[in-house]
Amino acid sequence: MNEEITLDHCEAVTGKVHETINQLVNGIRKRETFIRYLIYLSVPVIIVISLFIGRYQMDPFQTIQVLVLGVSDQVLSFIHNAEHAVLPSVFTGEFTPQSYELKGETVLFNIRLPRILGAALVGAALAVAGAAFQGLFKNPLVSPDILGVSSGAGFGAALAILLIGNALAIQASAFAFGIVAVASTCLIGKIYKGSGTLVLVLAGIITGAFFSALLSLVKYMADPYDTLPAIIFWLMGSLGSVSMDDLVLVSPAIIAGIIVIYLLRWRINVMSLGEEEALALGVDTKKTMRVIIICATLMTASAVCISGVVGWIGLVIPHLGRMLTGPDFKTLVPVSAFLGATYLILIDDLARTVATVEIPLGVLTALIGAPFFAYLLSKKSVGWV
């Protein structure tokens, strides 16, 4: 009798424990889902609010009216001219204020909207590239410039500013030398066959140091009253000169890179556990690593060529994403993209409003990112799994 009572009691206790665990797990899942959708919703809300912010005061109702009318007009124009394959003028930077009688349309379509969309693209690209590299190299301190892309892009931009000075040439040179830097890193890593990711990271440090030395040489040779300030300002990061033409050029590479990394999400999950575990589960680690590096490099080079060097986003945002929604790359990739976009839009709003002169983005991201990363360290929230 006592044994039956004891067994019944144990079964009841076990059932209650299982029920409590299930309730906790369901509660955590509901909380993470709520946070995830809140992050997704924050991007369009902040984009609309940012349209009202700036030195030129714009009425919110009038701004939304101009935005809706302008986009509708351009979409209808695009449909009407579709057979001639002409892009809407708002997407090619040719929007003219003659389309409407309301004030502010030039500021909205030619300055603020390209700048805000550029901030969203650059923030998303750097955050997703950082998350992918941290999972790939199993290192929580890795950022998108680990393979030398930022140093190469910085040298390329400085060289173009010194020799040519044209904005398109600066962007093209920054993109090209960013790719050359990562290719050099991979070539150095390939010399030491079978050395794994450690040599690749060390090769990135070598390449970064080499291009940093070349950048110092260019700055030494630059005119201290004209060219040198332009180089330094570009290196500190800014979205002040971004146009719709720039977005049309860089957005395909950034969006395609994010999509490919999202499609590889379960492979990155497996590879973040270790190369032997990934091989045991049938993952072609070398091929997957090659694809991730190409995508992350293209995204980072595309972002850097229109914004300059903007640090800390690729390092801090993935950690914040893991803290809020967990380490699964199925959710981490989109969450990092939306968090990165939101973060850089807010930083850009601060950069163009808190002082009489525009503050470089790299300064603000470092001032905010460094203390926040220290906070994450104190909470022991820094990790890649």
mmCIF file of C-alpha atoms in Angstrom:
data_model
loop_
_atom_site.group_PDB
_atom_site.id
_atom_site.type_symbol
_atom_site.label_atom_id
_atom_site.label_comp_id
_atom_site.label_asym_id
_atom_site.label_seq_id
_atom_site.Cartn_x
_atom_site.Cartn_y
_atom_site.Cartn_z
ATOM 1 C CA MET A 1 0.000 0.000 0.000
ATOM 2 C CA ASN A 2 2.771 2.410 1.021
ATOM 3 C CA GLU A 3 4.744 1.526 -2.114
ATOM 4 C CA GLU A 4 1.662 2.302 -4.313
ATOM 5 C CA ILE A 5 1.177 5.632 -2.522
ATOM 6 C CA THR A 6 4.870 6.454 -2.951
ATOM 7 C CA LEU A 7 4.818 5.582 -6.688
ATOM 8 C CA ASP A 8 1.644 7.609 -7.239
ATOM 9 C CA HIS A 9 3.187 10.516 -5.366
ATOM 10 C CA CYS A 10 6.383 10.326 -7.464
ATOM 11 C CA GLU A 11 4.377 10.240 -10.706
ATOM 12 C CA ALA A 12 2.355 13.250 -9.592
ATOM 13 C CA VAL A 13 5.474 15.189 -8.645
ATOM 14 C CA THR A 14 7.137 14.255 -11.954
ATOM 15 C CA GLY A 15 4.087 15.387 -13.894
ATOM 16 C CA LYS A 16 4.048 18.723 -12.063
ATOM 17 C CA VAL A 17 7.760 19.201 -12.778
ATOM 18 C CA HIS A 18 7.227 18.480 -16.501
ATOM 19 C CA GLU A 19 4.246 20.832 -16.548
ATOM 20 C CA THR A 20 6.281 23.588 -14.866
ATOM 21 C CA ILE A 21 9.170 23.123 -17.308
ATOM 22 C CA ASN A 22 6.801 23.222 -20.285
ATOM 23 C CA GLN A 23 5.212 26.411 -18.944
ATOM 24 C CA LEU A 24 8.656 27.999 -18.515
ATOM 25 C CA VAL A 25 9.754 26.977 -22.031
ATOM 26 C CA ASN A 26 6.505 28.242 -23.562
ATOM 27 C CA GLY A 27 6.875 31.487 -21.601
ATOM 28 C CA ILE A 28 10.428 31.987 -22.886
ATOM 29 C CA ARG A 29 9.349 31.224 -26.466
ATOM 30 C CA LYS A 30 6.434 33.684 -26.245
ATOM 31 C CA ARG A 31 8.753 36.344 -24.795
ATOM 32 C CA GLU A 32 11.360 35.824 -27.555
ATOM 33 C CA THR A 33 8.660 35.884 -30.252
ATOM 34 C CA PHE A 34 7.214 39.115 -28.848
ATOM 35 C CA ILE A 35 10.679 40.729 -28.725
ATOM 36 C CA ARG A 36 11.442 39.534 -32.257
ATOM 37 C CA TYR A 37 8.311 41.071 -33.762
ATOM 38 C CA LEU A 38 8.894 44.245 -31.741
ATOM 39 C CA ILE A 39 12.368 44.523 -33.313
ATOM 40 C CA TYR A 40 10.952 43.935 -36.822
ATOM 41 C CA LEU A 41 8.275 46.608 -36.270
ATOM 42 C CA SER A 42 10.772 49.150 -34.914
ATOM 43 C CA VAL A 43 12.531 49.660 -38.269
ATOM 44 C CA PRO A 44 9.615 51.145 -40.298
ATOM 45 C CA VAL A 45 8.489 53.184 -37.272
ATOM 46 C CA ILE A 46 11.957 54.705 -36.757
ATOM 47 C CA ILE A 47 12.365 55.330 -40.505
ATOM 48 C CA VAL A 48 9.142 57.374 -40.554
ATOM 49 C CA ILE A 49 10.039 59.275 -37.352
ATOM 50 C CA SER A 50 13.554 60.006 -38.683
ATOM 51 C CA LEU A 51 12.028 61.731 -41.727
ATOM 52 C CA PHE A 52 10.786 64.496 -39.400
ATOM 53 C CA ILE A 53 14.165 64.994 -37.687
ATOM 54 C CA GLY A 54 16.730 67.485 -38.951
ATOM 55 C CA ARG A 55 17.734 71.117 -39.107
ATOM 56 C CA TYR A 56 15.025 71.843 -41.687
ATOM 57 C CA GLN A 57 11.788 71.671 -39.711
ATOM 58 C CA MET A 58 9.064 69.601 -41.397
ATOM 59 C CA ASP A 59 5.490 69.081 -40.247
ATOM 60 C CA PRO A 60 4.857 65.305 -39.696
ATOM 61 C CA PHE A 61 1.458 65.337 -41.451
ATOM 62 C CA GLN A 62 2.871 67.259 -44.410
ATOM 63 C CA THR A 63 5.907 64.969 -44.553
ATOM 64 C CA ILE A 64 3.773 61.818 -44.734
ATOM 65 C CA GLN A 65 1.551 63.468 -47.344
ATOM 66 C CA VAL A 66 4.562 64.368 -49.501
ATOM 67 C CA LEU A 67 6.031 60.880 -49.033
ATOM 68 C CA VAL A 68 2.828 59.072 -50.047
ATOM 69 C CA LEU A 69 2.151 61.380 -53.001
ATOM 70 C CA GLY A 70 5.755 61.237 -54.188
ATOM 71 C CA VAL A 71 6.067 57.452 -54.024
ATOM 72 C CA SER A 72 2.626 56.967 -55.639
ATOM 73 C CA ASP A 73 3.544 59.358 -58.434
ATOM 74 C CA GLN A 74 6.824 57.597 -59.093
ATOM 75 C CA VAL A 75 5.278 54.113 -58.989
ATOM 76 C CA LEU A 76 2.583 55.170 -61.464
ATOM 77 C CA SER A 77 5.270 56.764 -63.621
ATOM 78 C CA PHE A 78 7.306 53.568 -63.484
ATOM 79 C CA ILE A 79 4.298 51.440 -64.485
ATOM 80 C CA HIS A 80 3.482 53.845 -67.324
ATOM 81 C CA ASN A 81 7.071 53.745 -68.605
ATOM 82 C CA ALA A 82 7.651 50.063 -67.879
ATOM 83 C CA GLU A 83 7.803 49.150 -71.526
ATOM 84 C CA HIS A 84 10.734 51.563 -71.881
ATOM 85 C CA ALA A 85 12.461 50.067 -68.772
ATOM 86 C CA VAL A 86 12.849 53.461 -67.079
ATOM 87 C CA LEU A 87 13.382 53.539 -63.322
ATOM 88 C CA PRO A 88 11.271 55.987 -61.287
ATOM 89 C CA SER A 89 13.080 59.276 -60.914
ATOM 90 C CA VAL A 90 12.824 59.111 -57.108
ATOM 91 C CA PHE A 91 14.981 55.977 -57.235
ATOM 92 C CA THR A 92 17.603 57.549 -59.489
ATOM 93 C CA GLY A 93 18.086 60.826 -57.628
ATOM 94 C CA GLU A 94 16.400 62.901 -60.360
ATOM 95 C CA PHE A 95 13.332 63.862 -58.381
ATOM 96 C CA THR A 96 12.586 67.561 -58.895
ATOM 97 C CA PRO A 97 10.512 69.836 -56.657
ATOM 98 C CA GLN A 98 8.348 70.823 -59.617
ATOM 99 C CA SER A 99 6.311 67.649 -59.058
ATOM 100 C CA TYR A 100 4.561 69.170 -56.039
ATOM 101 C CA GLU A 101 3.845 72.564 -54.605
ATOM 102 C CA LEU A 102 4.466 71.510 -51.011
ATOM 103 C CA LYS A 103 7.691 72.606 -49.352
ATOM 104 C CA GLY A 104 10.275 70.112 -48.221
ATOM 105 C CA GLU A 105 10.016 67.488 -50.945
ATOM 106 C CA THR A 106 13.578 68.134 -52.085
ATOM 107 C CA VAL A 107 14.866 67.675 -48.535
ATOM 108 C CA LEU A 108 12.757 64.547 -48.111
ATOM 109 C CA PHE A 109 13.535 62.683 -51.340
ATOM 110 C CA ASN A 110 17.030 63.917 -52.190
ATOM 111 C CA ILE A 111 18.577 64.139 -48.701
ATOM 112 C CA ARG A 112 16.760 62.480 -45.804
ATOM 113 C CA LEU A 113 15.207 59.407 -47.425
ATOM 114 C CA PRO A 114 18.456 58.236 -49.158
ATOM 115 C CA ARG A 115 20.384 58.886 -45.957
ATOM 116 C CA ILE A 116 17.948 56.954 -43.737
ATOM 117 C CA LEU A 117 17.684 54.023 -46.154
ATOM 118 C CA GLY A 118 21.480 54.037 -46.461
ATOM 119 C CA ALA A 119 21.816 53.858 -42.666
ATOM 120 C CA ALA A 120 19.396 50.915 -42.589
ATOM 121 C CA LEU A 121 21.315 49.053 -45.312
ATOM 122 C CA VAL A 122 24.764 49.703 -43.819
ATOM 123 C CA GLY A 123 23.658 48.805 -40.271
ATOM 124 C CA ALA A 124 21.993 45.580 -41.431
ATOM 125 C CA ALA A 125 25.003 44.577 -43.558
ATOM 126 C CA LEU A 126 27.598 45.131 -40.814
ATOM 127 C CA ALA A 127 25.479 43.404 -38.137
ATOM 128 C CA VAL A 128 24.770 40.290 -40.236
ATOM 129 C CA ALA A 129 28.407 40.078 -41.395
ATOM 130 C CA GLY A 130 29.545 40.319 -37.754
ATOM 131 C CA ALA A 131 27.111 37.595 -36.636
ATOM 132 C CA ALA A 132 28.217 35.292 -39.466
ATOM 133 C CA PHE A 133 31.939 35.808 -38.759
ATOM 134 C CA GLN A 134 31.491 35.301 -34.998
ATOM 135 C CA GLY A 135 29.738 31.990 -35.628
ATOM 136 C CA LEU A 136 32.193 30.948 -38.344
ATOM 137 C CA PHE A 137 35.357 31.699 -36.320
ATOM 138 C CA LYS A 138 33.771 30.697 -32.987
ATOM 139 C CA ASN A 139 35.078 33.932 -31.514
ATOM 140 C CA PRO A 140 32.849 36.519 -29.750
ATOM 141 C CA LEU A 141 35.382 39.315 -30.390
ATOM 142 C CA VAL A 142 35.300 39.035 -34.185
ATOM 143 C CA SER A 143 33.909 41.921 -36.249
ATOM 144 C CA PRO A 144 33.358 42.256 -40.047
ATOM 145 C CA ASP A 145 36.811 43.810 -40.570
ATOM 146 C CA ILE A 146 38.617 40.760 -39.147
ATOM 147 C CA LEU A 147 39.912 39.827 -42.628
ATOM 148 C CA GLY A 148 41.183 43.345 -43.394
ATOM 149 C CA VAL A 149 38.287 44.631 -45.523
ATOM 150 C CA SER A 150 37.969 47.946 -43.628
ATOM 151 C CA SER A 151 41.703 48.653 -43.800
ATOM 152 C CA GLY A 152 41.753 47.882 -47.524
ATOM 153 C CA ALA A 153 38.656 50.014 -48.173
ATOM 154 C CA GLY A 154 40.108 52.870 -46.109
ATOM 155 C CA PHE A 155 43.335 52.814 -48.127
ATOM 156 C CA GLY A 156 41.396 52.645 -51.407
ATOM 157 C CA ALA A 157 39.233 55.642 -50.482
ATOM 158 C CA ALA A 158 42.225 57.669 -49.270
ATOM 159 C CA LEU A 159 44.150 56.911 -52.473
ATOM 160 C CA ALA A 160 41.188 58.012 -54.625
ATOM 161 C CA ILE A 161 40.754 61.206 -52.584
ATOM 162 C CA LEU A 162 44.479 61.961 -53.027
ATOM 163 C CA LEU A 163 44.666 61.217 -56.772
ATOM 164 C CA ILE A 164 41.171 61.888 -58.181
ATOM 165 C CA GLY A 165 38.746 63.388 -55.648
ATOM 166 C CA ASN A 166 35.625 62.206 -57.488
ATOM 167 C CA ALA A 167 32.894 60.700 -55.247
ATOM 168 C CA LEU A 168 32.176 57.753 -57.553
ATOM 169 C CA ALA A 169 35.903 57.000 -57.867
ATOM 170 C CA ILE A 170 36.242 57.068 -54.061
ATOM 171 C CA GLN A 171 33.437 54.529 -53.629
ATOM 172 C CA ALA A 172 34.718 52.296 -56.445
ATOM 173 C CA SER A 173 38.291 52.387 -55.101
ATOM 174 C CA ALA A 174 37.125 51.644 -51.531
ATOM 175 C CA PHE A 175 35.087 48.659 -52.721
ATOM 176 C CA ALA A 176 37.883 47.325 -54.954
ATOM 177 C CA PHE A 177 40.646 47.552 -52.333
ATOM 178 C CA GLY A 178 38.322 46.040 -49.693
ATOM 179 C CA ILE A 179 37.932 42.983 -51.930
ATOM 180 C CA VAL A 180 41.689 42.948 -52.695
ATOM 181 C CA ALA A 181 42.476 42.984 -48.956
ATOM 182 C CA VAL A 182 40.262 39.962 -48.223
ATOM 183 C CA ALA A 183 41.605 38.131 -51.286
ATOM 184 C CA SER A 184 45.148 38.755 -49.972
ATOM 185 C CA THR A 185 44.118 37.390 -46.569
ATOM 186 C CA CYS A 186 42.691 34.220 -48.124
ATOM 187 C CA LEU A 187 45.815 33.805 -50.287
ATOM 188 C CA ILE A 188 48.101 34.072 -47.253
ATOM 189 C CA GLY A 189 45.892 31.614 -45.363
ATOM 190 C CA LYS A 190 45.974 29.172 -48.287
ATOM 191 C CA ILE A 191 49.786 29.039 -48.211
ATOM 192 C CA TYR A 192 49.547 27.284 -44.847
ATOM 193 C CA LYS A 193 47.411 24.339 -45.899
ATOM 194 C CA GLY A 194 45.367 22.604 -43.215
ATOM 195 C CA SER A 195 45.916 25.339 -40.619
ATOM 196 C CA GLY A 196 42.225 26.142 -40.204
ATOM 197 C CA THR A 197 40.602 29.403 -39.183
ATOM 198 C CA LEU A 198 43.372 30.534 -36.804
ATOM 199 C CA VAL A 199 45.850 31.219 -39.646
ATOM 200 C CA LEU A 200 43.083 32.951 -41.600
ATOM 201 C CA VAL A 201 42.495 35.339 -38.673
ATOM 202 C CA LEU A 202 46.254 35.925 -38.314
ATOM 203 C CA ALA A 203 46.493 36.547 -42.077
ATOM 204 C CA GLY A 204 43.714 39.130 -41.664
ATOM 205 C CA ILE A 205 45.766 40.891 -38.980
ATOM 206 C CA ILE A 206 48.806 40.927 -41.304
ATOM 207 C CA THR A 207 46.772 42.299 -44.221
ATOM 208 C CA GLY A 208 45.101 44.907 -42.004
ATOM 209 C CA ALA A 209 48.468 46.093 -40.697
ATOM 210 C CA PHE A 210 49.881 46.293 -44.241
ATOM 211 C CA PHE A 211 46.998 48.408 -45.576
ATOM 212 C CA SER A 212 47.017 50.558 -42.426
ATOM 213 C CA ALA A 213 50.672 51.350 -43.146
ATOM 214 C CA LEU A 214 49.807 52.278 -46.752
ATOM 215 C CA LEU A 215 46.964 54.459 -45.437
ATOM 216 C CA SER A 216 49.390 56.265 -43.112
ATOM 217 C CA LEU A 217 51.707 56.848 -46.098
ATOM 218 C CA VAL A 218 48.839 58.376 -48.131
ATOM 219 C CA LYS A 219 47.867 60.632 -45.208
ATOM 220 C CA TYR A 220 51.523 61.728 -44.845
ATOM 221 C CA MET A 221 51.648 62.678 -48.535
ATOM 222 C CA ALA A 222 48.246 64.448 -48.553
ATOM 223 C CA ASP A 223 47.791 68.226 -48.509
ATOM 224 C CA PRO A 224 47.273 69.087 -44.795
ATOM 225 C CA TYR A 225 44.848 71.949 -45.616
ATOM 226 C CA ASP A 226 42.630 70.212 -48.183
ATOM 227 C CA THR A 227 43.066 66.503 -48.890
ATOM 228 C CA LEU A 228 44.066 65.294 -45.417
ATOM 229 C CA PRO A 229 40.879 66.596 -43.671
ATOM 230 C CA ALA A 230 38.766 64.934 -46.398
ATOM 231 C CA ILE A 231 40.542 61.594 -45.833
ATOM 232 C CA ILE A 232 40.183 61.788 -42.058
ATOM 233 C CA PHE A 233 36.481 62.731 -42.281
ATOM 234 C CA TRP A 234 35.799 59.815 -44.678
ATOM 235 C CA LEU A 235 37.593 57.381 -42.365
ATOM 236 C CA MET A 236 35.436 58.463 -39.403
ATOM 237 C CA GLY A 237 32.242 57.561 -41.277
ATOM 238 C CA SER A 238 29.348 59.630 -42.614
ATOM 239 C CA LEU A 239 26.153 59.150 -44.624
ATOM 240 C CA GLY A 240 25.859 62.812 -45.565
ATOM 241 C CA SER A 241 26.613 62.284 -49.269
ATOM 242 C CA VAL A 242 24.561 59.124 -49.866
ATOM 243 C CA SER A 243 22.172 59.360 -52.827
ATOM 244 C CA MET A 244 19.567 57.065 -54.351
ATOM 245 C CA ASP A 245 22.095 56.200 -57.067
ATOM 246 C CA ASP A 246 24.455 54.892 -54.371
ATOM 247 C CA LEU A 247 21.685 52.769 -52.846
ATOM 248 C CA VAL A 248 20.774 51.299 -56.236
ATOM 249 C CA LEU A 249 24.437 50.302 -56.721
ATOM 250 C CA VAL A 250 25.119 48.693 -53.316
ATOM 251 C CA SER A 251 21.741 47.292 -52.242
ATOM 252 C CA PRO A 252 21.792 44.187 -54.529
ATOM 253 C CA ALA A 253 25.069 42.930 -53.000
ATOM 254 C CA ILE A 254 23.920 43.628 -49.429
ATOM 255 C CA ILE A 255 20.454 42.100 -49.796
ATOM 256 C CA ALA A 256 21.780 39.058 -51.695
ATOM 257 C CA GLY A 257 24.480 38.523 -49.022
ATOM 258 C CA ILE A 258 21.931 38.621 -46.190
ATOM 259 C CA ILE A 259 19.642 36.171 -48.030
ATOM 260 C CA VAL A 260 22.477 33.692 -48.721
ATOM 261 C CA ILE A 261 23.685 33.805 -45.096
ATOM 262 C CA TYR A 262 20.097 33.257 -43.911
ATOM 263 C CA LEU A 263 19.794 30.240 -46.227
ATOM 264 C CA LEU A 264 23.006 28.837 -44.657
ATOM 265 C CA ARG A 265 21.668 29.369 -41.117
ATOM 266 C CA TRP A 266 21.601 25.720 -40.011
ATOM 267 C CA ARG A 267 25.109 25.097 -41.401
ATOM 268 C CA ILE A 268 26.426 28.098 -39.418
ATOM 269 C CA ASN A 269 24.666 26.690 -36.331
ATOM 270 C CA VAL A 270 26.472 23.384 -36.800
ATOM 271 C CA MET A 271 29.850 24.993 -37.628
ATOM 272 C CA SER A 272 29.667 27.167 -34.498
ATOM 273 C CA LEU A 273 29.835 23.921 -32.482
ATOM 274 C CA GLY A 274 33.182 22.949 -34.045
ATOM 275 C CA GLU A 275 34.621 21.712 -37.343
ATOM 276 C CA GLU A 276 34.689 18.032 -36.330
ATOM 277 C CA GLU A 277 31.014 18.074 -35.304
ATOM 278 C CA ALA A 278 30.102 19.817 -38.565
ATOM 279 C CA LEU A 279 31.993 17.238 -40.647
ATOM 280 C CA ALA A 280 30.356 14.411 -38.696
ATOM 281 C CA LEU A 281 26.930 15.874 -39.576
ATOM 282 C CA GLY A 282 27.797 16.028 -43.287
ATOM 283 C CA VAL A 283 28.540 19.748 -43.630
ATOM 284 C CA ASP A 284 31.162 20.674 -46.233
ATOM 285 C CA THR A 285 32.973 23.129 -43.933
ATOM 286 C CA LYS A 286 35.463 24.499 -46.482
ATOM 287 C CA LYS A 287 32.798 25.231 -49.083
ATOM 288 C CA THR A 288 30.452 26.762 -46.493
ATOM 289 C CA MET A 289 33.256 28.891 -45.039
ATOM 290 C CA ARG A 290 34.181 30.130 -48.528
ATOM 291 C CA VAL A 291 30.581 31.158 -49.293
ATOM 292 C CA ILE A 292 30.141 32.923 -45.919
ATOM 293 C CA ILE A 293 33.416 34.846 -46.311
ATOM 294 C CA ILE A 294 32.478 35.965 -49.852
ATOM 295 C CA CYS A 295 28.996 37.114 -48.773
ATOM 296 C CA ALA A 296 30.198 38.896 -45.600
ATOM 297 C CA THR A 297 33.042 40.571 -47.515
ATOM 298 C CA LEU A 298 30.777 41.814 -50.311
ATOM 299 C CA MET A 299 28.299 43.182 -47.745
ATOM 300 C CA THR A 300 30.999 44.906 -45.691
ATOM 301 C CA ALA A 301 32.804 46.370 -48.720
ATOM 302 C CA SER A 302 29.486 47.610 -50.170
ATOM 303 C CA ALA A 303 28.582 49.234 -46.845
ATOM 304 C CA VAL A 304 31.990 50.800 -46.235
ATOM 305 C CA CYS A 305 32.233 52.304 -49.734
ATOM 306 C CA ILE A 306 29.167 54.558 -49.120
ATOM 307 C CA SER A 307 29.500 55.217 -45.374
ATOM 308 C CA GLY A 308 33.216 55.121 -44.583
ATOM 309 C CA VAL A 309 34.551 53.060 -41.681
ATOM 310 C CA VAL A 310 31.830 52.626 -39.027
ATOM 311 C CA GLY A 311 33.004 50.393 -36.190
ATOM 312 C CA TRP A 312 31.372 48.501 -33.306
ATOM 313 C CA ILE A 313 28.101 47.614 -35.086
ATOM 314 C CA GLY A 314 29.322 44.226 -36.303
ATOM 315 C CA LEU A 315 30.778 43.485 -32.863
ATOM 316 C CA VAL A 316 28.018 44.636 -30.473
ATOM 317 C CA ILE A 317 24.733 44.081 -32.349
ATOM 318 C CA PRO A 318 25.084 40.260 -32.751
ATOM 319 C CA HIS A 319 25.675 39.946 -28.989
ATOM 320 C CA LEU A 320 22.576 42.050 -28.304
ATOM 321 C CA GLY A 321 20.608 39.831 -30.690
ATOM 322 C CA ARG A 322 21.754 36.655 -28.888
ATOM 323 C CA MET A 323 20.875 38.184 -25.526
ATOM 324 C CA LEU A 324 17.331 39.027 -26.687
ATOM 325 C CA THR A 325 16.346 36.046 -28.858
ATOM 326 C CA GLY A 326 18.987 33.324 -28.416
ATOM 327 C CA PRO A 327 21.912 31.998 -30.491
ATOM 328 C CA ASP A 328 19.941 30.138 -33.195
ATOM 329 C CA PHE A 329 20.947 31.672 -36.549
ATOM 330 C CA LYS A 330 17.404 31.078 -37.832
ATOM 331 C CA THR A 331 16.342 34.032 -35.682
ATOM 332 C CA LEU A 332 19.738 35.687 -35.095
ATOM 333 C CA VAL A 333 20.308 36.651 -38.761
ATOM 334 C CA PRO A 334 17.032 38.605 -39.245
ATOM 335 C CA VAL A 335 17.148 40.010 -35.698
ATOM 336 C CA SER A 336 20.745 41.237 -36.205
ATOM 337 C CA ALA A 337 19.775 42.806 -39.556
ATOM 338 C CA PHE A 338 16.826 44.727 -38.078
ATOM 339 C CA LEU A 339 18.703 45.676 -34.889
ATOM 340 C CA GLY A 340 21.689 46.911 -36.921
ATOM 341 C CA ALA A 341 19.401 48.962 -39.174
ATOM 342 C CA THR A 342 17.582 50.499 -36.196
ATOM 343 C CA TYR A 343 20.802 51.244 -34.341
ATOM 344 C CA LEU A 344 22.545 53.034 -37.223
ATOM 345 C CA ILE A 345 19.414 55.062 -38.114
ATOM 346 C CA LEU A 346 19.256 56.295 -34.508
ATOM 347 C CA ILE A 347 23.000 57.019 -34.480
ATOM 348 C CA ASP A 348 22.681 58.976 -37.735
ATOM 349 C CA ASP A 349 19.756 60.958 -36.277
ATOM 350 C CA LEU A 350 22.000 61.901 -33.344
ATOM 351 C CA ALA A 351 24.930 62.712 -35.648
ATOM 352 C CA ARG A 352 22.961 65.303 -37.623
ATOM 353 C CA THR A 353 20.990 66.897 -34.769
ATOM 354 C CA VAL A 354 22.915 67.046 -31.454
ATOM 355 C CA ALA A 355 25.448 69.679 -32.579
ATOM 356 C CA THR A 356 25.692 72.575 -34.992
ATOM 357 C CA VAL A 357 28.119 70.522 -37.097
ATOM 358 C CA GLU A 358 27.629 66.892 -38.082
ATOM 359 C CA ILE A 359 29.382 64.405 -35.796
ATOM 360 C CA PRO A 360 31.129 61.473 -37.582
ATOM 361 C CA LEU A 361 29.291 58.171 -37.210
ATOM 362 C CA GLY A 362 32.416 56.275 -36.137
ATOM 363 C CA VAL A 363 32.817 58.582 -33.137
ATOM 364 C CA LEU A 364 29.241 58.025 -31.924
ATOM 365 C CA THR A 365 29.234 54.256 -32.513
ATOM 366 C CA ALA A 366 32.446 53.981 -30.469
ATOM 367 C CA LEU A 367 31.195 56.274 -27.665
ATOM 368 C CA ILE A 368 27.970 54.234 -27.335
ATOM 369 C CA GLY A 369 29.247 50.800 -28.382
ATOM 370 C CA ALA A 370 32.240 50.585 -26.002
ATOM 371 C CA PRO A 371 30.285 51.173 -22.736
ATOM 372 C CA PHE A 372 27.464 48.921 -23.954
ATOM 373 C CA PHE A 373 29.910 46.111 -24.762
ATOM 374 C CA ALA A 374 31.388 46.528 -21.260
ATOM 375 C CA TYR A 375 27.835 46.208 -19.872
ATOM 376 C CA LEU A 376 27.308 42.991 -21.853
ATOM 377 C CA LEU A 377 30.586 41.648 -20.456
ATOM 378 C CA SER A 378 29.423 42.422 -16.898
ATOM 379 C CA LYS A 379 26.203 40.467 -17.606
ATOM 380 C CA LYS A 380 28.236 37.579 -19.085
ATOM 381 C CA SER A 381 26.158 37.907 -22.262
ATOM 382 C CA VAL A 382 29.143 37.734 -24.626
ATOM 383 C CA GLY A 383 29.416 34.452 -26.532
ATOM 384 C CA TRP A 384 28.723 32.908 -29.918
ATOM 385 C CA VAL A 385 26.513 29.975 -28.855
#
